[in-house]
Every structure is written in structure tokens, then in C-alpha cells.
Coordinates of C-alpha atoms and ligand atoms in Angstrom, one line a residue:
M296 CA 249.2 254.4 67.7
K297 CA 251.5 252.3 65.5
T298 CA 252.8 254.2 62.5
D299 CA 254.6 252.6 59.6
K300 CA 255.5 253.4 56.1
S301 CA 252.2 252.1 54.8
D302 CA 250.2 254.6 57.0
I303 CA 252.2 257.6 55.8
L304 CA 252.2 256.4 52.2
T305 CA 248.4 255.9 52.4
W306 CA 247.9 259.4 53.7
L307 CA 250.1 260.9 51.0
R308 CA 248.4 258.9 48.3
N309 CA 245.0 259.9 49.3
S310 CA 245.7 263.6 49.7
E311 CA 245.4 265.8 46.6
D312 CA 247.3 268.7 48.2
Y313 CA 250.4 268.9 50.3
V314 CA 250.4 267.3 53.7
S315 CA 252.3 269.1 56.3
G316 CA 254.8 267.3 58.5
Q317 CA 252.9 268.7 61.5
Q318 CA 249.6 267.1 60.3
L319 CA 251.4 263.7 60.0
C320 CA 253.0 264.1 63.5
D321 CA 249.6 265.0 65.1
H322 CA 247.7 262.3 63.3
F323 CA 250.1 259.5 64.0
G324 CA 251.4 260.9 67.3
V325 CA 255.0 260.6 66.3
S326 CA 257.9 263.1 66.1
R327 CA 259.0 265.1 63.1
T328 CA 262.2 263.1 62.9
A329 CA 260.1 259.9 62.7
V330 CA 258.1 261.3 59.8
W331 CA 261.2 262.6 58.1
K332 CA 262.8 259.2 58.3
V333 CA 259.8 257.4 56.7
I334 CA 259.7 260.0 53.9
N335 CA 263.4 259.4 53.3
Q336 CA 262.9 255.6 53.2
L337 CA 260.1 256.0 50.7
K338 CA 262.3 258.2 48.5
E339 CA 265.0 255.6 48.7
E340 CA 262.5 253.0 47.4
G341 CA 261.9 255.2 44.4
Y342 CA 258.8 257.2 45.4
R343 CA 259.1 260.8 44.1
I344 CA 258.0 263.0 47.1
E345 CA 258.1 266.7 46.8
S346 CA 258.9 268.6 50.0
V347 CA 258.1 272.3 50.1
S348 CA 258.8 274.4 53.1
R349 CA 255.7 275.6 55.0
K350 CA 253.5 273.4 52.8
G351 CA 254.8 269.9 53.5
Y352 CA 255.0 266.7 51.4
R353 CA 253.3 265.6 48.2
L354 CA 253.5 262.2 46.5
V355 CA 254.3 263.0 42.8
E356 CA 255.0 259.5 41.4
S357 CA 255.3 255.9 42.6
P358 CA 258.0 253.7 41.1
A359 CA 256.9 251.3 38.4
D360 CA 255.5 247.9 39.5
V361 CA 256.6 248.4 43.0
Y362 CA 255.4 245.3 44.9
S363 CA 255.8 245.6 48.7
A364 CA 253.7 245.6 51.8
S365 CA 253.5 249.4 52.0
E366 CA 252.6 249.8 48.4
I367 CA 249.8 247.2 48.5
A368 CA 248.5 248.4 51.9
S369 CA 248.4 252.1 50.8
R370 CA 246.2 251.2 47.8
L371 CA 243.5 249.2 49.5
H372 CA 240.0 250.5 49.7
T373 CA 238.5 247.4 51.3
E374 CA 237.1 247.1 54.8
W375 CA 238.4 243.7 55.7
A376 CA 240.0 242.0 52.7
G377 CA 243.8 242.4 52.9
R378 CA 243.7 244.7 55.8
N379 CA 245.9 242.4 57.8
L380 CA 248.7 241.8 55.3
H381 CA 251.9 239.7 55.3
F382 CA 254.3 240.2 52.5
Y383 CA 257.3 238.0 51.6
A384 CA 259.9 238.6 48.9
S385 CA 260.2 234.8 48.9
T386 CA 258.4 232.0 50.7
G387 CA 257.7 228.3 50.2
S388 CA 254.0 228.7 49.5
T389 CA 251.5 231.3 50.7
N390 CA 248.8 228.7 51.5
P391 CA 250.6 227.0 54.4
D392 CA 251.7 230.5 55.6
A393 CA 248.1 231.7 55.6
K394 CA 247.0 228.5 57.4
R395 CA 249.6 229.1 60.1
F396 CA 248.5 232.7 60.6
A397 CA 244.8 231.5 60.7
E398 CA 245.7 228.8 63.3
E399 CA 247.3 231.6 65.4
G400 CA 244.0 233.5 65.3
E401 CA 244.6 236.2 62.7
P402 CA 241.4 237.7 61.4
H403 CA 239.0 237.1 58.6
G404 CA 240.5 238.7 55.4
T405 CA 244.2 238.2 56.4
I406 CA 246.3 237.9 53.3
V407 CA 249.8 236.5 52.6
V408 CA 251.4 237.8 49.5
A409 CA 254.7 236.7 48.0
D410 CA 256.8 237.9 45.1
R411 CA 258.3 234.4 44.7
Q412 CA 257.4 230.9 46.0
T413 CA 259.9 228.2 46.2
A414 CA 257.4 225.4 46.7
G415 CA 254.3 226.8 44.9
R416 CA 251.4 224.3 44.9
G417 CA 248.7 223.6 42.4
R418 CA 245.6 221.5 42.5
R419 CA 245.8 217.7 42.6
G420 CA 249.3 217.6 44.1
R421 CA 250.8 219.5 41.2
S422 CA 253.4 222.2 41.6
W423 CA 252.9 225.9 40.6
A424 CA 256.0 227.5 39.1
S425 CA 256.4 230.8 41.0
P426 CA 259.4 232.8 39.8
A427 CA 259.9 236.4 41.2
G428 CA 258.7 239.5 39.4
T429 CA 256.2 237.8 37.1
S430 CA 253.1 237.0 38.9
I431 CA 250.7 237.6 41.8
Y432 CA 250.8 234.8 44.4
F433 CA 248.5 235.4 47.4
T434 CA 246.3 233.6 49.8
I435 CA 243.4 235.0 51.7
V436 CA 242.0 233.6 55.0
V437 CA 238.2 233.7 55.5
R438 CA 236.3 232.6 58.6
P439 CA 232.8 231.5 57.4
V440 CA 230.1 230.7 59.9
F441 CA 228.2 228.4 57.6
A442 CA 228.3 224.6 57.2
P443 CA 231.4 222.9 55.7
D444 CA 229.5 221.6 52.6
K445 CA 229.1 225.2 51.5
A446 CA 232.9 226.0 51.5
S447 CA 233.5 224.8 47.9
M448 CA 231.5 227.8 46.7
I449 CA 234.3 230.1 48.0
T450 CA 236.4 228.9 45.1
L451 CA 233.8 230.1 42.6
V452 CA 233.4 233.4 44.4
T453 CA 237.2 233.8 44.2
A454 CA 237.3 232.9 40.5
L455 CA 234.6 235.4 39.6
S456 CA 236.4 238.1 41.6
V457 CA 239.7 237.5 39.7
A458 CA 238.0 237.4 36.3
Q459 CA 236.2 240.7 37.0
A460 CA 239.4 242.4 38.3
I461 CA 241.4 241.2 35.2
E462 CA 238.8 242.6 32.9
E463 CA 238.7 245.9 34.8
V464 CA 242.4 246.4 34.8
T465 CA 243.4 245.0 31.4
G466 CA 240.4 245.4 29.2
L467 CA 240.9 241.7 28.2
R468 CA 237.9 239.3 28.3
A469 CA 238.5 236.9 31.2
Q470 CA 236.6 233.7 31.2
I471 CA 236.1 231.0 33.9
K472 CA 236.7 227.3 33.2
W473 CA 234.5 225.8 35.9
P474 CA 235.1 225.7 38.7
N475 CA 238.1 227.9 39.1
D476 CA 240.6 228.4 36.3
I477 CA 240.7 231.8 34.6
V478 CA 241.3 231.8 30.9
V479 CA 242.2 234.5 28.5
H480 CA 242.1 233.8 24.7
K481 CA 241.6 230.1 25.6
K482 CA 244.8 229.9 27.8
K483 CA 245.1 229.7 31.5
V484 CA 246.1 232.9 33.3
C485 CA 245.1 232.0 36.9
G486 CA 244.7 229.0 39.2
I487 CA 243.1 228.9 42.6
L488 CA 243.8 226.4 45.4
T489 CA 241.2 226.4 48.2
E490 CA 241.8 224.5 51.4
M491 CA 239.6 224.2 54.5
S492 CA 240.4 223.5 58.1
M493 CA 237.7 222.0 60.4
T494 CA 237.2 222.2 64.1
P495 CA 238.4 219.2 66.0
E496 CA 234.8 217.9 66.2
M497 CA 234.8 218.1 62.4
D498 CA 231.4 219.7 62.3
E499 CA 232.3 223.3 61.7
I500 CA 234.6 225.3 59.5
Q501 CA 237.5 226.8 61.4
F502 CA 238.8 228.7 58.4
V503 CA 239.2 228.5 54.7
V504 CA 242.2 229.7 52.7
A505 CA 242.0 230.6 49.0
G506 CA 245.3 230.7 47.2
V507 CA 245.4 232.6 44.0
G508 CA 248.2 232.6 41.3
V509 CA 247.9 235.1 38.4
N510 CA 250.3 235.0 35.5
T511 CA 250.9 238.7 35.0
N512 CA 254.2 239.8 33.5
H513 CA 255.7 236.8 31.7
D514 CA 257.1 238.2 28.4
S515 CA 256.8 235.1 26.3
P516 CA 255.7 231.4 26.4
E517 CA 259.3 230.4 27.0
D518 CA 259.0 231.9 30.5
F519 CA 256.7 229.0 31.4
P520 CA 257.8 225.4 32.2
E521 CA 257.6 223.3 29.1
E522 CA 254.8 221.1 30.2
I523 CA 252.3 224.1 30.5
R524 CA 253.6 226.2 27.6
E525 CA 250.8 225.2 25.3
T526 CA 248.0 225.9 27.8
A527 CA 249.3 228.8 29.9
T528 CA 249.7 232.5 29.2
S529 CA 250.2 235.8 31.0
L530 CA 248.2 239.0 31.0
K531 CA 251.2 240.8 29.5
I532 CA 251.5 238.4 26.6
E533 CA 247.8 238.7 25.9
S534 CA 247.5 242.5 26.3
G535 CA 250.9 243.6 25.3
K536 CA 251.1 245.8 28.4
Q537 CA 253.1 245.5 31.6
I538 CA 250.7 244.9 34.5
D539 CA 250.9 246.8 37.8
R540 CA 250.7 243.9 40.2
A541 CA 249.7 246.0 43.3
G542 CA 247.0 247.7 41.3
L543 CA 245.6 244.3 40.1
L544 CA 245.8 242.8 43.5
E545 CA 243.9 245.8 45.0
R546 CA 241.1 245.3 42.4
I547 CA 240.9 241.5 43.1
L548 CA 240.6 242.2 46.8
A549 CA 237.9 244.8 46.3
R550 CA 235.9 242.5 44.1
F551 CA 236.4 239.6 46.4
E552 CA 235.2 241.5 49.5
K553 CA 232.0 242.6 47.7
N554 CA 231.3 239.2 46.2
Y555 CA 232.1 237.3 49.4
D556 CA 229.8 239.5 51.5
F557 CA 227.1 239.1 48.9
F558 CA 227.5 235.3 49.0
A559 CA 227.7 235.1 52.8
E560 CA 224.4 236.9 53.1
T561 CA 222.5 234.1 51.4
E562 CA 225.1 231.4 51.8
D563 CA 224.7 230.5 48.2
L564 CA 225.5 231.9 44.8
S565 CA 222.0 233.2 43.9
G566 CA 223.3 236.7 43.8
L567 CA 226.4 235.9 41.8
Q568 CA 225.1 233.1 39.5
E569 CA 224.3 235.4 36.6
A570 CA 227.7 237.2 36.7
Y571 CA 229.5 233.8 37.0
Q572 CA 227.7 232.3 34.1
A573 CA 228.4 235.4 32.0
H574 CA 232.1 234.5 32.4
L575 CA 231.7 230.8 32.0
I576 CA 233.7 229.4 29.0
N577 CA 231.9 226.5 27.3
M578 CA 228.5 227.9 28.3
D579 CA 225.9 226.1 26.1
A580 CA 228.8 224.2 24.4
Q581 CA 229.9 220.6 24.3
V582 CA 232.1 219.5 27.2
M583 CA 233.8 216.3 28.2
I584 CA 233.6 215.4 31.9
L585 CA 236.6 213.5 33.1
D586 CA 235.1 211.6 36.0
P587 CA 237.2 208.9 37.6
A588 CA 234.0 206.8 37.6
G589 CA 233.8 207.2 33.8
E590 CA 234.1 209.9 31.2
Y591 CA 231.1 211.4 29.4
T592 CA 230.2 214.3 27.1
G593 CA 227.3 216.7 27.2
I594 CA 226.4 220.4 26.9
S595 CA 227.3 222.7 29.8
R596 CA 224.2 224.7 30.9
G597 CA 225.6 226.9 33.6
I598 CA 225.8 226.4 37.4
T599 CA 223.3 225.8 40.1
K600 CA 222.9 228.1 43.1
T601 CA 225.3 225.9 45.0
G602 CA 228.0 225.9 42.4
E603 CA 227.6 222.5 40.6
L604 CA 228.0 222.5 36.8
I605 CA 224.8 221.6 35.0
V606 CA 225.5 219.2 32.1
E607 CA 222.9 218.1 29.7
R608 CA 223.7 214.6 28.7
D609 CA 223.2 213.3 25.1
N610 CA 220.0 211.4 26.3
G611 CA 218.6 214.8 27.5
E612 CA 219.1 214.1 31.2
Q613 CA 220.7 216.7 33.4
T614 CA 223.7 215.8 35.5
L615 CA 225.1 217.9 38.3
V616 CA 228.9 217.9 38.4
Y617 CA 230.5 218.4 41.8
A618 CA 233.9 220.1 41.9
G619 CA 236.6 217.8 43.3
E620 CA 238.3 215.1 41.4
V621 CA 236.3 215.7 38.2
S622 CA 237.8 217.9 35.5
V623 CA 236.1 219.5 32.5
R624 CA 237.5 219.8 29.0
G625 CA 236.3 221.2 25.7
L626 CA 236.0 218.5 23.2
Y627 CA 239.3 219.6 21.5
G628 CA 241.7 220.4 24.3
Y629 CA 242.1 222.5 27.4
V630 CA 239.0 224.5 26.9
Ligands
LIG128 C1 245.9 225.3 40.1 O1 246.5 224.2 40.1 O2 245.3 225.7 39.2 C2 246.0 226.1 41.4 C3 247.2 227.0 41.5 C4 247.2 227.8 42.8 C5 248.4 228.7 42.9 C6 248.4 229.6 44.0 S1 249.8 230.8 44.0 C7 249.3 231.3 45.6 C8 249.0 230.0 46.4 N1 250.1 229.4 46.9 C9 250.4 228.2 46.4 O3 251.3 227.5 46.6 N2 249.4 227.9 45.5 C10 248.4 229.0 45.4

């Protein structure tokens, strides 16, 4: 059996009492020295681990905002989301990394997490500023068995999961700007970039990657590039509290797994529509639809079971807006 730091850390984290060195050796089939080495490594990383003779080890405290593969893995409660995890202190962008792992056959639920991205990507060819220590950047691989035209709903499932997790962890109200921006106090805290890969025959999905960027611990608006300073914010700025990134990521993955399984059962959003709409900013309010074929205004009336935005036009007609090149604005700015 392969044993690494995450396994031992998980064991310590989940035990209320002391765990004896012998228990760890027996469970993982490794020597006392191997266990001792891992415990020392963890101590060096800032974990406070008490060792008491004849009783064993006990995790007393974890270092603040520790963000590493072992820390994230040891906190997961999911069955499949994030169970296969790649962590980088720095990478270009987690989306192409995740695609590469998916191409190589890595399983449904594989995630790539980075502390920093040097070529972070946003939607519509934009970049996504990704400095170290401030944010969550991760991409999850899913392997749906449904038809490609249903894949765009994964973005909405992801957005709902992030909004729910943010609310749970920070107590802030998180809203969704259809289809997939998360907004707190009318400013963007999260963006999602979903990409799909098809089989060579182009009739089936090979995999989908959903890349999520959450602005967590920026201290002030000056920490954002000038061009997004007016419209972006971080959870720390809005809540006044430092956010434990591993804890928030764990909650996002837990919510995502539950929501995704729910969605995959029916292959539509019927089970999630109500929750999604409860988070929808501009619900029953005037919106402007920036369609390359022509702009128009109307009242947003929620989403369909397949994720289109329902807009009631001024003449009373209902239009379904498909995600893609269209973008939605409030009448007076970003939301
Ligand atoms: C947007 O434009 O709103 C989408 C932003 C998506 C950013 C995330 S961060 C993790 C993943 N890697 C990337 O390069 N982009 C996505």
C-alpha cells in the first residue's frame, strides 16, 4: 500500500484520540522509521503534533492557511471529487494541465490545484490574474456519459456549488450572474472556464474540465489589475476575514460532487433549478442582453431545466438566452 504524508495526516485529523505509531505501521504496512519521518516532515511544515510515549501521536493544530496537496487531501470527505489530486506551487494554467491528465486517462473527479498561475485564462480569450497566496485556482475533470449538448449545464452546476460553499464558509450572500460568475455585494469573486473535449468522431464527450478561480485573500482593491478594480473583489475584502483556502476548496468539492451526481441522474437541472434561481442576481429584474446579433433589454425570469436564461422581452414574448457569446448586464453596470 502506498503511504504518503496525506494518508497519515488524514488519519491524525480524523482521530479524536492519540494514534499509536504501531497502529499507523500496521494500517499502512510501513516501518516505524517511515512513520516517524512523515511526522517530522509534518512538524517542519508547521503542524503541531504531540507525541506521548505509549499513547502515540495527536494533531493539535494545523498551520494557518496551509495550502498543499497533503492539507487539501487530508480534509476531503468526497467519494470522487478531488480524490486524485495534483498540486502545483506554480503552473501556467490548471485548465491545460487538467486536459493533459484527462487525455492520459486519469479518472472522473481528478483535480489540478495551483497556488499561482503564470498564464491564467479567463473566458473569451481574456487572461485571469493569478498571483500566489491570494486565491483558489483549480480545475476538475469530469467524464459525463451524456450527449455533448448537455455539457454547458456543468458550468451552472459548478457556479451553484461555488456559491453555496462561499455562503457556508463566509456567511456572505453569494449570487450568480448567469451563467457562471459569482458575485458578492455586486462585485465578482469567482469566474469559471469550462472546456470540453470530444471523441475523434465528434459525437461523444471525452471529458469536460471546469476551471474555477475564486478571489479569496486579496487585502484591498489595489491588489487587482486596474482594469478589473471596479468590478472585482475578494472574500476577505467583503467579509473582513482571512479565508482558509483548503477549507473553502473542500466545501466547493463536497457541494460539487453532490450537485453533479444529482444533475447526472436526470441529465438536466430539474433538481437544482430552484437552488440556482435562489442565487440568481437580477431575478425578476431588468437586464440587458449583449448579443452579437443585437442588444436588447427585458426582465430575467430564471432558468430553464436545461440552463438557458429566460428573458421576458418588452413586448411580453419570452426569449431563451443560450450561454456562449452572449453576455448579460444589469441596466446600470456589471450587475
Ligand atoms: C472568467 O473569465 O470569468 C473565467 C475565469 C476562470 C479562471 C480559472 S482559475 C483556474 C482555471 N485556470 C485558468 O487558467 N482559468 C481557470
